[in-house]
PDB file of C-alpha atoms in Angstrom:
ATOM      1  CA  GLU J 184       5.192  -5.131 -24.366  1.00 67.00           C
ATOM      2  CA  ALA J 185       8.512  -3.716 -23.241  1.00 81.00           C
ATOM      3  CA  GLY J 186       8.204  -0.799 -20.852  1.00 93.00           C
ATOM      4  CA  VAL J 187       9.784   2.643 -20.922  1.00 97.00           C
ATOM      5  CA  ALA J 188      13.552   2.327 -20.584  1.00 97.00           C
ATOM      6  CA  GLN J 189      15.611   4.977 -18.838  1.00 97.00           C
ATOM      7  CA  SER J 190      19.276   5.291 -18.004  1.00 97.00           C
ATOM      8  CA  PRO J 191      21.193   5.793 -15.868  1.00 97.00           C
ATOM      9  CA  ARG J 192      19.295   4.835 -12.679  1.00 96.00           C
ATOM     10  CA  TYR J 193      21.510   6.972 -10.458  1.00 97.00           C
ATOM     11  CA  LYS J 194      23.905   9.835 -11.072  1.00 98.00           C
ATOM     12  CA  ILE J 195      25.990  11.928  -8.702  1.00 98.00           C
ATOM     13  CA  ILE J 196      27.701  15.026 -10.059  1.00 98.00           C
ATOM     14  CA  GLU J 197      29.185  18.220  -8.739  1.00 98.00           C
ATOM     15  CA  LYS J 198      27.514  21.563  -9.342  1.00 97.00           C
ATOM     16  CA  ARG J 199      28.428  23.199 -12.639  1.00 97.00           C
ATOM     17  CA  GLN J 200      29.016  19.797 -14.254  1.00 98.00           C
ATOM     18  CA  SER J 201      26.893  18.438 -17.102  1.00 98.00           C
ATOM     19  CA  VAL J 202      24.664  15.394 -17.152  1.00 98.00           C
ATOM     20  CA  ALA J 203      22.472  13.643 -19.706  1.00 98.00           C
ATOM     21  CA  PHE J 204      19.598  11.222 -19.315  1.00 98.00           C
ATOM     22  CA  TRP J 205      18.278   8.866 -21.955  1.00 97.00           C
ATOM     23  CA  CYS J 206      14.783   7.485 -22.543  1.00 97.00           C
ATOM     24  CA  ASN J 207      13.347   4.911 -24.915  1.00 96.00           C
ATOM     25  CA  PRO J 208       9.541   4.980 -24.887  1.00 96.00           C
ATOM     26  CA  ILE J 209       7.114   2.168 -25.589  1.00 95.00           C
ATOM     27  CA  SER J 210       7.021   1.361 -29.283  1.00 93.00           C
ATOM     28  CA  GLY J 211       4.229   3.207 -31.056  1.00 90.00           C
ATOM     29  CA  HIS J 212       3.699   5.819 -28.362  1.00 92.00           C
ATOM     30  CA  ALA J 213       3.649   9.207 -30.048  1.00 89.00           C
ATOM     31  CA  THR J 214       3.811  11.320 -26.903  1.00 92.00           C
ATOM     32  CA  LEU J 215       6.859  11.459 -24.642  1.00 95.00           C
ATOM     33  CA  TYR J 216       7.263  13.405 -21.404  1.00 95.00           C
ATOM     34  CA  TRP J 217      10.079  14.372 -19.077  1.00 97.00           C
ATOM     35  CA  TYR J 218       9.089  15.065 -15.470  1.00 97.00           C
ATOM     36  CA  GLN J 219      11.155  16.363 -12.562  1.00 98.00           C
ATOM     37  CA  GLN J 220      10.171  15.161  -9.105  1.00 97.00           C
ATOM     38  CA  ILE J 221      11.818  17.002  -6.227  1.00 96.00           C
ATOM     39  CA  LEU J 222      11.527  15.362  -2.819  1.00 93.00           C
ATOM     40  CA  GLY J 223       8.215  16.215  -1.180  1.00 92.00           C
ATOM     41  CA  GLN J 224       6.629  17.537  -4.371  1.00 94.00           C
ATOM     42  CA  GLY J 225       4.613  16.042  -7.191  1.00 95.00           C
ATOM     43  CA  PRO J 226       6.193  15.360 -10.574  1.00 96.00           C
ATOM     44  CA  LYS J 227       6.509  18.569 -12.612  1.00 96.00           C
ATOM     45  CA  LEU J 228       6.341  18.465 -16.398  1.00 95.00           C
ATOM     46  CA  LEU J 229       9.535  19.754 -17.987  1.00 97.00           C
ATOM     47  CA  ILE J 230       8.813  19.008 -21.630  1.00 96.00           C
ATOM     48  CA  GLN J 231       6.288  17.136 -23.745  1.00 93.00           C
ATOM     49  CA  PHE J 232       6.977  15.854 -27.260  1.00 93.00           C
ATOM     50  CA  GLN J 233       4.513  14.632 -29.809  1.00 90.00           C
ATOM     51  CA  ASN J 234       6.518  12.573 -32.267  1.00 86.00           C
ATOM     52  CA  ASN J 235       9.634  14.759 -32.593  1.00 82.00           C
ATOM     53  CA  GLY J 236       7.907  18.112 -32.087  1.00 91.00           C
ATOM     54  CA  VAL J 237       7.724  19.996 -28.784  1.00 93.00           C
ATOM     55  CA  VAL J 238       4.170  20.427 -27.476  1.00 90.00           C
ATOM     56  CA  ASP J 239       4.949  22.084 -24.149  1.00 91.00           C
ATOM     57  CA  ASP J 240       8.236  23.232 -22.638  1.00 95.00           C
ATOM     58  CA  SER J 241       6.880  26.122 -20.602  1.00 93.00           C
ATOM     59  CA  GLN J 242       8.424  24.845 -17.352  1.00 94.00           C
ATOM     60  CA  LEU J 243      11.802  23.848 -18.791  1.00 97.00           C
ATOM     61  CA  PRO J 244      14.626  26.103 -17.513  1.00 96.00           C
ATOM     62  CA  LYS J 245      15.981  26.712 -20.963  1.00 96.00           C
ATOM     63  CA  ASP J 246      19.134  28.455 -19.794  1.00 96.00           C
ATOM     64  CA  ARG J 247      20.456  25.124 -18.507  1.00 97.00           C
ATOM     65  CA  PHE J 248      18.116  22.351 -19.620  1.00 98.00           C
ATOM     66  CA  SER J 249      17.727  21.024 -23.140  1.00 98.00           C
ATOM     67  CA  ALA J 250      15.919  18.046 -24.605  1.00 97.00           C
ATOM     68  CA  GLU J 251      15.525  16.419 -27.953  1.00 95.00           C
ATOM     69  CA  ARG J 252      13.648  13.491 -29.368  1.00 94.00           C
ATOM     70  CA  LEU J 253      15.512  11.777 -32.151  1.00 83.00           C
ATOM     71  CA  LYS J 254      13.405  10.650 -35.121  1.00 83.00           C
ATOM     72  CA  GLY J 255      10.338  10.705 -32.899  1.00 81.00           C
ATOM     73  CA  VAL J 256      11.559   7.782 -30.776  1.00 90.00           C
ATOM     74  CA  ASP J 257      14.387   8.030 -28.191  1.00 94.00           C
ATOM     75  CA  SER J 258      14.879  11.173 -26.182  1.00 97.00           C
ATOM     76  CA  THR J 259      17.688  12.768 -24.203  1.00 97.00           C
ATOM     77  CA  LEU J 260      17.462  15.397 -21.475  1.00 98.00           C
ATOM     78  CA  LYS J 261      20.577  17.397 -20.667  1.00 98.00           C
ATOM     79  CA  ILE J 262      21.469  19.732 -17.834  1.00 98.00           C
ATOM     80  CA  GLN J 263      24.422  22.063 -18.303  1.00 97.00           C
ATOM     81  CA  PRO J 264      25.569  23.393 -15.895  1.00 97.00           C
ATOM     82  CA  ALA J 265      23.866  21.636 -12.990  1.00 97.00           C
ATOM     83  CA  LYS J 266      22.842  23.440  -9.815  1.00 97.00           C
ATOM     84  CA  LEU J 267      22.207  22.036  -6.346  1.00 97.00           C
ATOM     85  CA  GLU J 268      18.455  22.553  -6.776  1.00 97.00           C
ATOM     86  CA  ASP J 269      18.451  20.191  -9.769  1.00 98.00           C
ATOM     87  CA  SER J 270      18.768  17.243  -7.375  1.00 98.00           C
ATOM     88  CA  ALA J 271      15.629  15.250  -8.113  1.00 98.00           C
ATOM     89  CA  VAL J 272      14.226  12.162  -9.778  1.00 97.00           C
ATOM     90  CA  TYR J 273      13.854  12.624 -13.519  1.00 98.00           C
ATOM     91  CA  LEU J 274      11.033  10.538 -14.946  1.00 98.00           C
ATOM     92  CA  CYS J 275      10.382   9.761 -18.575  1.00 98.00           C
ATOM     93  CA  ALA J 276       6.907   8.683 -19.640  1.00 97.00           C
ATOM     94  CA  SER J 277       5.142   7.867 -22.863  1.00 95.00           C
ATOM     95  CA  SER J 278       1.516   7.757 -23.910  1.00 93.00           C
ATOM     96  CA  LEU J 279      -0.510   6.427 -26.776  1.00 88.00           C
ATOM     97  CA  ASP J 280      -2.871   9.392 -26.643  1.00 79.00           C
ATOM     98  CA  GLN J 281      -1.661  12.368 -28.647  1.00 71.00           C
ATOM     99  CA  LEU J 282      -3.107  14.836 -26.160  1.00 68.00           C
ATOM    100  CA  GLY J 283      -1.805  12.862 -23.216  1.00 65.00           C
ATOM    101  CA  VAL J 284      -5.126  12.979 -21.411  1.00 77.00           C
ATOM    102  CA  SER J 285      -7.382  10.015 -22.063  1.00 83.00           C
ATOM    103  CA  SER J 286      -4.697   7.311 -22.026  1.00 89.00           C
ATOM    104  CA  PRO J 287      -2.517   6.520 -19.028  1.00 93.00           C
ATOM    105  CA  LEU J 288       1.120   7.522 -18.902  1.00 95.00           C
ATOM    106  CA  HIS J 289       3.676   4.706 -18.825  1.00 96.00           C
ATOM    107  CA  PHE J 290       6.680   5.676 -16.749  1.00 97.00           C
ATOM    108  CA  GLY J 291      10.253   4.508 -16.699  1.00 97.00           C
ATOM    109  CA  ASN J 292      12.068   3.776 -13.437  1.00 96.00           C
ATOM    110  CA  GLY J 293      13.534   7.265 -13.363  1.00 96.00           C
ATOM    111  CA  THR J 294      17.014   8.664 -12.802  1.00 97.00           C
ATOM    112  CA  ARG J 295      17.877   9.857  -9.320  1.00 97.00           C
ATOM    113  CA  LEU J 296      20.236  12.816  -9.715  1.00 98.00           C
ATOM    114  CA  THR J 297      22.244  14.156  -6.812  1.00 98.00           C
ATOM    115  CA  VAL J 298      24.146  17.402  -7.321  1.00 98.00           C
ATOM    116  CA  THR J 299      26.801  18.099  -4.679  1.00 97.00           C
TER     117      THR J 299
ATOM    118  CA  ILE L  75      -0.918  25.138 -13.828  1.00 67.00           C
ATOM    119  CA  LEU L  76      -3.775  23.710 -11.780  1.00 79.00           C
ATOM    120  CA  ASN L  77      -3.946  23.879  -7.994  1.00 88.00           C
ATOM    121  CA  VAL L  78      -4.118  20.209  -6.958  1.00 94.00           C
ATOM    122  CA  GLU L  79      -4.461  19.212  -3.315  1.00 96.00           C
ATOM    123  CA  GLN L  80      -4.101  15.678  -1.998  1.00 98.00           C
ATOM    124  CA  SER L  81      -4.966  14.708   1.536  1.00 97.00           C
ATOM    125  CA  PRO L  82      -3.777  13.385   3.805  1.00 97.00           C
ATOM    126  CA  GLN L  83      -0.077  13.808   3.017  1.00 96.00           C
ATOM    127  CA  SER L  84       0.629  10.496   4.708  1.00 97.00           C
ATOM    128  CA  LEU L  85      -1.097   7.845   6.727  1.00 96.00           C
ATOM    129  CA  HIS L  86      -0.306   4.611   8.495  1.00 97.00           C
ATOM    130  CA  VAL L  87      -2.868   1.830   8.673  1.00 97.00           C
ATOM    131  CA  GLN L  88      -2.892  -1.744   9.898  1.00 97.00           C
ATOM    132  CA  GLU L  89      -3.150  -4.679   7.550  1.00 97.00           C
ATOM    133  CA  GLY L  90      -6.807  -5.353   6.861  1.00 97.00           C
ATOM    134  CA  ASP L  91      -7.954  -1.762   7.415  1.00 97.00           C
ATOM    135  CA  SER L  92      -9.818   0.038   4.682  1.00 97.00           C
ATOM    136  CA  THR L  93      -8.718   3.543   3.829  1.00 96.00           C
ATOM    137  CA  ASN L  94      -9.387   6.413   1.471  1.00 96.00           C
ATOM    138  CA  PHE L  95      -7.731   9.586   0.284  1.00 95.00           C
ATOM    139  CA  THR L  96      -8.820  12.706  -1.516  1.00 98.00           C
ATOM    140  CA  CYS L  97      -7.715  14.643  -4.564  1.00 97.00           C
ATOM    141  CA  SER L  98      -9.128  18.171  -5.010  1.00 97.00           C
ATOM    142  CA  PHE L  99      -8.800  20.234  -8.170  1.00 94.00           C
ATOM    143  CA  PRO L 100     -10.445  23.165  -9.966  1.00 89.00           C
ATOM    144  CA  SER L 101     -13.768  22.090 -11.432  1.00 85.00           C
ATOM    145  CA  SER L 102     -13.681  24.384 -14.458  1.00 83.00           C
ATOM    146  CA  ASN L 103     -12.328  23.211 -17.839  1.00 82.00           C
ATOM    147  CA  PHE L 104     -11.898  19.639 -16.634  1.00 88.00           C
ATOM    148  CA  TYR L 105     -10.827  16.928 -19.096  1.00 90.00           C
ATOM    149  CA  ALA L 106      -9.612  13.895 -17.171  1.00 93.00           C
ATOM    150  CA  LEU L 107      -8.165  12.686 -13.903  1.00 95.00           C
ATOM    151  CA  HIS L 108      -5.413  10.101 -13.520  1.00 96.00           C
ATOM    152  CA  TRP L 109      -4.463   8.069 -10.423  1.00 98.00           C
ATOM    153  CA  TYR L 110      -1.007   6.490 -10.129  1.00 98.00           C
ATOM    154  CA  ARG L 111       0.657   4.274  -7.543  1.00 98.00           C
ATOM    155  CA  TRP L 112       4.388   4.776  -6.996  1.00 97.00           C
ATOM    156  CA  GLU L 113       6.205   2.162  -4.961  1.00 96.00           C
ATOM    157  CA  THR L 114       9.707   2.858  -3.727  1.00 90.00           C
ATOM    158  CA  ALA L 115      12.414   2.001  -6.280  1.00 89.00           C
ATOM    159  CA  LYS L 116       9.808   1.289  -8.963  1.00 93.00           C
ATOM    160  CA  SER L 117       8.142   3.315 -11.693  1.00 95.00           C
ATOM    161  CA  PRO L 118       4.770   5.013 -11.181  1.00 96.00           C
ATOM    162  CA  GLU L 119       1.985   2.705 -12.304  1.00 97.00           C
ATOM    163  CA  ALA L 120      -1.320   3.882 -13.711  1.00 96.00           C
ATOM    164  CA  LEU L 121      -4.371   2.867 -11.685  1.00 98.00           C
ATOM    165  CA  PHE L 122      -7.244   4.749 -13.302  1.00 97.00           C
ATOM    166  CA  VAL L 123      -8.028   7.324 -15.964  1.00 95.00           C
ATOM    167  CA  MET L 124     -11.391   8.938 -15.330  1.00 95.00           C
ATOM    168  CA  THR L 125     -13.211  11.438 -17.500  1.00 92.00           C
ATOM    169  CA  LEU L 126     -16.924  11.570 -16.666  1.00 93.00           C
ATOM    170  CA  ASN L 127     -18.660  13.094 -13.675  1.00 94.00           C
ATOM    171  CA  GLY L 128     -19.908  10.287 -11.464  1.00 94.00           C
ATOM    172  CA  ASP L 129     -17.364   7.803 -12.853  1.00 94.00           C
ATOM    173  CA  GLU L 130     -16.540   4.901 -10.567  1.00 97.00           C
ATOM    174  CA  LYS L 131     -13.676   2.561 -11.419  1.00 97.00           C
ATOM    175  CA  LYS L 132     -12.429  -0.550  -9.673  1.00 97.00           C
ATOM    176  CA  LYS L 133      -9.256  -2.623  -9.878  1.00 96.00           C
ATOM    177  CA  GLY L 134      -9.183  -5.458  -7.374  1.00 96.00           C
ATOM    178  CA  ARG L 135      -9.390  -3.947  -3.894  1.00 97.00           C
ATOM    179  CA  ILE L 136      -8.840  -0.405  -5.140  1.00 98.00           C
ATOM    180  CA  SER L 137     -11.619   1.829  -6.423  1.00 98.00           C
ATOM    181  CA  ALA L 138     -12.028   5.492  -7.292  1.00 98.00           C
ATOM    182  CA  THR L 139     -14.851   7.955  -7.737  1.00 98.00           C
ATOM    183  CA  LEU L 140     -14.961  11.256  -9.556  1.00 97.00           C
ATOM    184  CA  ASN L 141     -17.001  14.432  -8.999  1.00 97.00           C
ATOM    185  CA  THR L 142     -16.097  16.969 -11.655  1.00 94.00           C
ATOM    186  CA  LYS L 143     -18.761  19.490 -10.627  1.00 94.00           C
ATOM    187  CA  GLU L 144     -17.279  19.979  -7.168  1.00 94.00           C
ATOM    188  CA  GLY L 145     -13.719  19.116  -8.178  1.00 94.00           C
ATOM    189  CA  TYR L 146     -12.696  16.051  -6.206  1.00 96.00           C
ATOM    190  CA  SER L 147     -11.877  12.379  -6.528  1.00 98.00           C
ATOM    191  CA  TYR L 148     -11.663   9.710  -3.839  1.00 98.00           C
ATOM    192  CA  LEU L 149      -9.426   6.648  -3.917  1.00 98.00           C
ATOM    193  CA  TYR L 150     -10.480   3.736  -1.706  1.00 98.00           C
ATOM    194  CA  ILE L 151      -8.468   0.692  -0.686  1.00 98.00           C
ATOM    195  CA  LYS L 152     -10.406  -2.148   0.903  1.00 98.00           C
ATOM    196  CA  GLY L 153      -8.578  -4.496   3.248  1.00 97.00           C
ATOM    197  CA  SER L 154      -5.142  -2.879   2.943  1.00 97.00           C
ATOM    198  CA  GLN L 155      -2.142  -5.175   2.512  1.00 97.00           C
ATOM    199  CA  PRO L 156       1.542  -4.386   3.107  1.00 97.00           C
ATOM    200  CA  GLU L 157       2.112  -4.463  -0.660  1.00 96.00           C
ATOM    201  CA  ASP L 158      -0.275  -1.510  -0.975  1.00 97.00           C
ATOM    202  CA  SER L 159       2.354   0.656   0.710  1.00 97.00           C
ATOM    203  CA  ALA L 160       3.207   3.337  -1.822  1.00 97.00           C
ATOM    204  CA  THR L 161       2.684   6.965  -2.751  1.00 97.00           C
ATOM    205  CA  TYR L 162      -0.619   7.541  -4.516  1.00 98.00           C
ATOM    206  CA  LEU L 163      -0.584  10.426  -6.982  1.00 98.00           C
ATOM    207  CA  CYS L 164      -3.507  12.100  -8.668  1.00 97.00           C
ATOM    208  CA  ALA L 165      -3.188  14.234 -11.788  1.00 96.00           C
ATOM    209  CA  PRO L 166      -6.115  16.178 -13.209  1.00 94.00           C
ATOM    210  CA  SER L 167      -6.037  17.629 -16.689  1.00 89.00           C
ATOM    211  CA  GLY L 168      -7.666  20.967 -17.291  1.00 79.00           C
ATOM    212  CA  GLY L 169      -7.232  24.425 -18.673  1.00 70.00           C
ATOM    213  CA  SER L 170      -6.345  25.417 -22.177  1.00 69.00           C
ATOM    214  CA  ASN L 171      -3.513  22.973 -22.881  1.00 70.00           C
ATOM    215  CA  TYR L 172      -4.799  19.638 -21.482  1.00 76.00           C
ATOM    216  CA  LYS L 173      -1.636  19.282 -19.405  1.00 84.00           C
ATOM    217  CA  LEU L 174      -1.694  16.896 -16.445  1.00 90.00           C
ATOM    218  CA  THR L 175      -0.775  18.504 -13.124  1.00 93.00           C
ATOM    219  CA  PHE L 176       0.342  16.110 -10.404  1.00 96.00           C
ATOM    220  CA  GLY L 177      -0.469  16.513  -6.742  1.00 96.00           C
ATOM    221  CA  LYS L 178       2.163  15.919  -4.058  1.00 97.00           C
ATOM    222  CA  GLY L 179       0.724  12.503  -3.343  1.00 97.00           C
ATOM    223  CA  THR L 180      -0.466  10.563  -0.324  1.00 98.00           C
ATOM    224  CA  LEU L 181       2.124   8.244   1.232  1.00 97.00           C
ATOM    225  CA  LEU L 182       0.416   5.112   2.518  1.00 98.00           C
ATOM    226  CA  THR L 183       2.185   2.721   4.875  1.00 98.00           C
ATOM    227  CA  VAL L 184       0.426  -0.541   5.710  1.00 97.00           C
ATOM    228  CA  ASN L 185       1.792  -2.236   8.801  1.00 96.00           C
ATOM    229  CA  PRO L 186       1.604  -6.053   8.960  1.00 94.00           C
TER     230      PRO L 186
END
């Protein structure tokens, strides 16, 4: 099966600019996640979708971050405006399990964002 | 958000050595524990999903155990190889919303 596709792989922007990341999950996976991994820390869940509905976005900085999942398949994560502290790897993952617990997460290669 | 501790933060071993690391988490309201391996420039790869107290899982030279009553899991690598060099992440699921919480990981370097 094809894996989780993410783009771009790398992005460098200046603070206050906007950026968008794209993710295509594994076909048939109902649950999609966006994680932020800052250097030296574990991945932090930003938002979890089940089909095209949001299950958890409690750690998403909603004043600057937004995400959507189109028709329950592809997803985009946007940051506007970016801050220096947003420099991180942004990981998309999908899961067959609707609760996201008993099945493993399948991750994409991630986008490394550098904000200067 | 669960308090997840992984130790050690990093370790260096020689090829052929066996090694193990620990993941500690709150024992209450436990649902599952995931282990992932994350090699540089690649995507995190699932190793194990464990749900039952006393679970032991094995994949080649890598195995894991789970103690949900005391809140810890061990990951063992037998006969480490350079290709085992990676960050190993654990992620327990617990609390009211089933959410996985990742630890900071253990960075393993295997020297040839």
